[in-house]
Amino acid sequence: MLKYNILPKPNRYDEAPGSYTVSQGTQVLCAKEFLNAGNYLTAYLKTTPRQGEGAIKIKKTQGMAAESYRLRVSNDGILIEASDPAGAFYGAVTLRTILMQAKKQNGKATVEGLFIADEPQYAYRGVQIDDARHFFGKDVVKRVLDSMAMLKLNTLHWHLSDDQGFRVESKIFPELVSIGAKRKYAGLKGCGMEHRGGEYFHYYTQEEIREVVAYAASLQIEVIPEFDIPGHTTAILAAYPQLSCFGEPVEVTNENGVFDTILCAGNEEVYDFLDKLFGELCALFPGRYFHLGGDEASEGHKVWEKCPKCRALMEENGLKDGKALQGLFMSRANEIVKKYGKTTIAWNDCIGDGFDKSIVCQYWHAHNVSDVRQQSYKREFILSPDAFFYFDVSYANIPLKKAYKFKESKVGFGKPGQRVRGIECTHWSEWIDSEQALQFAMFPRLAALAEAAWTHPELRRWKDFKKRLLWLKTYWRKTGVYYSRLEKRKWNVKRFPIYHLGTDGKEFQISERLRAKEETT
Ligand code: ACM
Ligand code: ZN
């Protein structure tokens, strides 16, 4: 039994003799390259990490697995060991969680003796946020990063461009924001939000992007930007209509859905544009990956099939339809991404045999699931099945328990030879238009995702998770993080068919009423 409520659950935990008492002045001795870990602890202890003596030691030990750590508490002090900065950081996260719960007396916290040896199940533990449909801003994103760090999540997938807005300043293509970041109304069509609010004009400056990326790095989180192509590009085409097949003017949309606005695959100017833009963007994001989207382009394929330039390219390459042409288009875009030193990620919609094996596939939903599964023997996969990890979907459809009980085998993965790098939850923001609505969708399900990502399946227990979660909920209440109380109730899907969230989404309103009731009872 875990004496302390640690989420995600450590993979090995033993009680040990003795205890150690930590006060606010307790020094933290930290290997130089483990400064992120040291800072994370001293931010809590209100000291500064040192080289020299300290009762809490964060020490480099050779030969440990990536991201793993050992934590020992005894009468002699507290020792964290790791081989890499990520492992040291997660040791610090666990210790900080324990310190928060340790018995306090006269400003001192006594931690009971223990030994933890821990490492993640998956190397990739991701969270996606969609800043294109609704914009959150750097402070909200930083608070998301704080919550992620506490749960040992290590990747922020940042969706920054879609039909409803392009959200990053470009110095080479200034109209991407002066036109592409602006739409007529804040509210998008659906959930009673249509035509609400006035003009909506939001984007991140390059300085803000750098600030968020650096903040993430200090929490051992890698940022992966997504610039969705060739579909979901209405905002880009509003700024640069000459990049579409027929060059007709379009506006940044206030609607939702799948559109036929698409970058022309047969126009060299498009590849030139992508080359310059990706060059500029890759310099802002020092991480290893660049997400090209590639999803939901089927309506655009019909435009390609009518476009003389696209048709000529199809004939030249013996391609039978728009879907096949997307393979060629994505391959060229991937060459650009590679040129800038990054690895491409793309949604499963567009992945095929002809694709470079270095391209990582993100699985969300497939009409032909067996074809997609076949691909997982050939390339790395990230699993974001919409039935488990689309957290913008209602709690009626994805209750906490369902997210927690995820197993690869439930979506046809987990066989020997399949290459699953990790899992990720999404928060598409068509109807998530505030930090509170985002938190409602995210919490407490983020804790379930985190445990599914970190803790080995045979060690996971639903009831035990729920018990540990009580502590986290108390913490969230104290720190003003809003979370859904809905999972307490049995939801009748017929009575609550609404599966979108937002300050105007009904499910959110229901939860508000429930919350008011819960807080007065
Ligand atoms: C997606 O949900 N269109 C990836
Ligand atoms: Zn075309």
Coordinates of C-alpha atoms in Angstrom, one line a residue, residues 129-379:
I129 CA -4.5 21.6 -26.7
D130 CA -6.2 23.4 -29.6
D131 CA -5.4 27.1 -29.6
A132 CA -6.8 27.6 -33.1
R133 CA -10.6 27.2 -32.5
H134 CA -10.4 29.1 -29.3
F135 CA -7.3 30.9 -28.1
F136 CA -6.1 30.5 -24.5
G137 CA -2.9 32.5 -24.3
K138 CA 0.5 31.9 -22.7
D139 CA -0.6 32.0 -19.0
V140 CA -3.2 29.4 -19.5
V141 CA -0.8 27.2 -21.4
K142 CA 1.8 27.6 -18.6
R143 CA -0.8 26.4 -16.1
V144 CA -1.6 23.4 -18.3
L145 CA 2.2 22.7 -18.3
D146 CA 2.2 22.9 -14.5
S147 CA -0.5 20.3 -14.2
M148 CA 1.2 18.1 -16.7
A149 CA 4.5 18.2 -14.9
M150 CA 2.9 17.2 -11.6
L151 CA 1.5 14.1 -13.4
K152 CA 4.9 13.3 -15.2
L153 CA 3.5 14.0 -18.6
N154 CA 6.2 15.0 -21.0
T155 CA 4.8 16.3 -24.3
L156 CA 2.6 19.2 -25.2
H157 CA 1.1 18.8 -28.6
W158 CA 0.1 22.4 -29.5
H159 CA -2.5 22.7 -32.3
L160 CA -1.8 26.2 -33.7
S161 CA -3.4 26.4 -37.0
D162 CA -6.8 25.4 -38.4
D163 CA -9.8 26.7 -40.4
Q164 CA -10.8 29.0 -37.6
G165 CA -7.4 30.7 -37.1
F166 CA -3.6 30.8 -37.5
R167 CA -2.0 31.6 -34.2
V168 CA 1.7 32.2 -34.5
E169 CA 3.3 35.4 -35.7
S170 CA 5.4 34.9 -38.9
K171 CA 7.8 37.6 -39.9
I172 CA 8.0 36.2 -43.4
F173 CA 4.3 35.9 -44.0
P174 CA 2.7 38.7 -41.8
E175 CA -0.8 38.2 -43.2
L176 CA -0.9 34.8 -41.6
V177 CA -1.9 36.7 -38.4
S178 CA -3.1 40.1 -39.7
I179 CA -5.7 38.2 -41.7
G180 CA -5.4 34.5 -40.6
A181 CA -5.6 35.1 -36.8
K182 CA -8.8 37.1 -37.1
R183 CA -12.4 36.0 -37.5
K184 CA -15.8 37.8 -37.3
Y185 CA -17.0 36.3 -34.1
A186 CA -15.6 34.6 -31.0
G187 CA -18.3 32.0 -31.0
L188 CA -18.3 29.2 -33.6
K189 CA -21.4 27.6 -35.0
G190 CA -22.9 25.0 -32.6
C191 CA -23.9 24.6 -29.0
G192 CA -25.7 27.9 -29.1
M193 CA -22.5 29.8 -29.4
E194 CA -22.9 31.0 -33.0
H195 CA -22.3 34.7 -33.6
R196 CA -21.5 35.3 -30.0
G197 CA -18.8 37.9 -29.1
G198 CA -17.3 40.4 -31.4
E199 CA -14.3 40.2 -33.7
Y200 CA -11.8 37.5 -32.5
F201 CA -8.2 38.4 -33.1
H202 CA -5.6 36.4 -31.2
Y203 CA -2.1 35.0 -31.8
Y204 CA 1.2 34.3 -30.1
T205 CA 4.1 36.5 -30.8
Q206 CA 7.4 34.7 -31.5
E207 CA 8.6 35.9 -28.1
E208 CA 5.7 34.4 -26.4
I209 CA 6.2 31.1 -28.1
R210 CA 9.8 31.1 -27.0
E211 CA 8.7 31.9 -23.5
V212 CA 6.2 29.0 -23.3
V213 CA 8.7 26.5 -24.9
A214 CA 11.4 27.5 -22.4
Y215 CA 8.9 27.2 -19.5
A216 CA 7.9 23.7 -20.8
A217 CA 11.6 22.7 -21.0
S218 CA 12.1 23.7 -17.4
L219 CA 9.4 21.1 -16.5
Q220 CA 11.0 18.4 -18.8
I221 CA 8.2 18.9 -21.3
E222 CA 8.8 18.9 -25.1
V223 CA 6.5 21.0 -27.2
I224 CA 5.3 19.7 -30.6
P225 CA 3.7 22.3 -32.7
E226 CA 1.0 21.2 -35.2
F227 CA 0.4 23.2 -38.4
D228 CA -2.3 21.2 -40.1
I229 CA -1.9 20.7 -43.9
P230 CA -3.2 20.3 -46.6
G231 CA -6.7 20.5 -45.2
H232 CA -7.9 22.5 -42.2
T233 CA -6.2 25.5 -43.9
T234 CA -8.9 28.0 -44.4
A235 CA -7.1 30.6 -42.2
I236 CA -3.9 30.2 -44.3
L237 CA -5.9 30.5 -47.5
A238 CA -7.8 33.6 -46.2
A239 CA -4.3 35.2 -46.0
Y240 CA -2.8 33.7 -49.2
P241 CA -5.7 32.6 -51.5
Q242 CA -3.2 32.0 -54.3
L243 CA -2.1 28.8 -52.5
S244 CA -5.4 27.1 -53.2
C245 CA -6.3 25.3 -56.4
F246 CA -8.5 28.0 -57.9
G247 CA -7.3 31.1 -55.9
E248 CA -10.8 32.1 -54.9
P249 CA -11.0 34.4 -51.8
V250 CA -12.1 32.8 -48.5
E251 CA -12.6 34.1 -45.0
V252 CA -11.4 32.7 -41.7
T253 CA -14.4 30.6 -40.8
N254 CA -16.8 30.8 -37.9
E255 CA -18.2 27.4 -38.8
N256 CA -17.2 23.9 -37.7
G257 CA -16.6 20.8 -39.6
V258 CA -14.6 19.5 -42.6
F259 CA -14.2 21.9 -45.4
D260 CA -12.9 21.7 -49.0
T261 CA -10.5 24.6 -48.6
I262 CA -7.1 22.9 -49.3
L263 CA -3.6 23.8 -50.3
C264 CA -3.0 23.0 -54.0
A265 CA -0.8 20.0 -54.4
G266 CA 0.2 20.9 -58.0
N267 CA 1.5 24.4 -57.4
E268 CA 5.2 24.8 -56.7
E269 CA 4.5 28.1 -54.9
V270 CA 2.8 26.0 -52.1
Y271 CA 6.0 24.0 -51.4
D272 CA 8.1 27.2 -51.5
F273 CA 5.7 28.7 -49.0
L274 CA 5.9 25.7 -46.7
D275 CA 9.6 25.6 -46.9
K276 CA 10.0 29.2 -45.8
L277 CA 7.3 29.0 -43.2
F278 CA 8.5 25.7 -41.7
G279 CA 12.0 27.0 -41.7
E280 CA 10.8 30.0 -39.6
L281 CA 8.6 27.9 -37.3
C282 CA 11.2 25.1 -36.8
A283 CA 13.6 27.7 -35.4
L284 CA 11.0 28.6 -32.7
F285 CA 10.4 25.0 -31.5
P286 CA 13.7 23.3 -30.5
G287 CA 12.0 19.9 -30.0
R288 CA 12.5 16.8 -32.1
Y289 CA 9.0 16.7 -33.8
F290 CA 6.9 18.7 -36.1
H291 CA 3.2 17.7 -36.6
L292 CA 1.9 18.1 -40.1
G293 CA -1.7 17.2 -39.4
G294 CA -2.9 15.6 -42.6
D295 CA -6.3 14.7 -41.2
E296 CA -9.8 15.2 -42.8
A297 CA -8.7 16.3 -46.2
S298 CA -11.3 14.2 -48.1
E299 CA -13.5 17.2 -49.1
G300 CA -10.4 18.9 -50.5
H301 CA -9.4 15.8 -52.5
K302 CA -12.5 16.4 -54.6
V303 CA -11.1 19.9 -55.4
W304 CA -7.8 18.4 -56.3
E305 CA -9.5 16.0 -58.7
K306 CA -10.9 19.0 -60.6
C307 CA -7.8 21.2 -60.5
P308 CA -5.7 21.1 -63.7
K309 CA -2.4 21.4 -61.8
C310 CA -3.3 18.7 -59.3
R311 CA -4.6 16.4 -62.1
A312 CA -1.4 16.9 -64.1
L313 CA 0.6 15.8 -61.1
M314 CA -1.6 12.8 -60.5
E315 CA -1.2 11.7 -64.1
E316 CA 2.6 12.2 -64.1
N317 CA 2.9 10.0 -61.0
G318 CA 0.2 7.4 -61.9
L319 CA -1.9 8.3 -58.9
K320 CA -5.6 7.3 -59.1
D321 CA -7.2 9.8 -56.8
G322 CA -6.9 12.7 -54.4
K323 CA -6.1 10.4 -51.4
A324 CA -3.1 9.0 -53.4
L325 CA -2.1 12.5 -54.2
Q326 CA -2.1 13.4 -50.5
G327 CA 0.5 10.7 -50.1
L328 CA 2.8 12.6 -52.5
F329 CA 2.0 16.0 -50.9
M330 CA 2.7 14.8 -47.4
S331 CA 6.0 13.2 -48.6
R332 CA 7.2 16.5 -50.0
A333 CA 6.2 18.3 -46.8
N334 CA 8.0 15.7 -44.8
E335 CA 11.2 16.3 -46.9
I336 CA 11.0 20.0 -45.8
V337 CA 10.5 19.0 -42.2
K338 CA 13.5 16.7 -42.4
K339 CA 15.6 19.4 -43.9
Y340 CA 15.0 21.5 -40.8
G341 CA 16.1 18.6 -38.6
K342 CA 12.7 17.4 -37.3
T343 CA 10.7 14.2 -37.4
T344 CA 7.2 14.4 -38.9
I345 CA 4.1 13.3 -37.0
A346 CA 0.8 13.0 -39.0
W347 CA -2.7 11.8 -38.1
N348 CA -3.6 8.3 -39.3
D349 CA -5.9 9.5 -42.1
C350 CA -3.1 10.1 -44.5
I351 CA -0.5 7.4 -43.6
G352 CA 0.2 4.8 -46.2
D353 CA 2.8 2.3 -47.4
G354 CA 4.6 4.8 -49.6
F355 CA 5.4 7.0 -46.6
D356 CA 8.9 7.5 -45.2
K357 CA 9.2 5.1 -42.2
S358 CA 10.5 7.9 -40.1
I359 CA 7.0 9.5 -40.0
V360 CA 5.3 8.9 -36.7
C361 CA 1.6 8.1 -37.0
Q362 CA -0.9 9.5 -34.5
Y363 CA -3.9 7.2 -34.4
W364 CA -7.3 8.8 -33.6
H365 CA -9.9 7.1 -35.7
A366 CA -9.8 5.0 -38.7
H367 CA -12.4 3.8 -41.2
N368 CA -10.1 1.0 -42.1
V369 CA -8.6 0.1 -38.8
S370 CA -6.8 -3.0 -39.9
D371 CA -4.8 -1.0 -42.5
V372 CA -3.8 1.5 -39.9
R373 CA -2.8 -1.2 -37.4
Q374 CA -0.6 -2.8 -40.1
Q375 CA 1.3 0.5 -40.3
S376 CA 2.2 0.2 -36.6
Y377 CA 4.6 -2.7 -37.5
K378 CA 6.4 -0.3 -39.8
R379 CA 6.6 3.0 -38.0

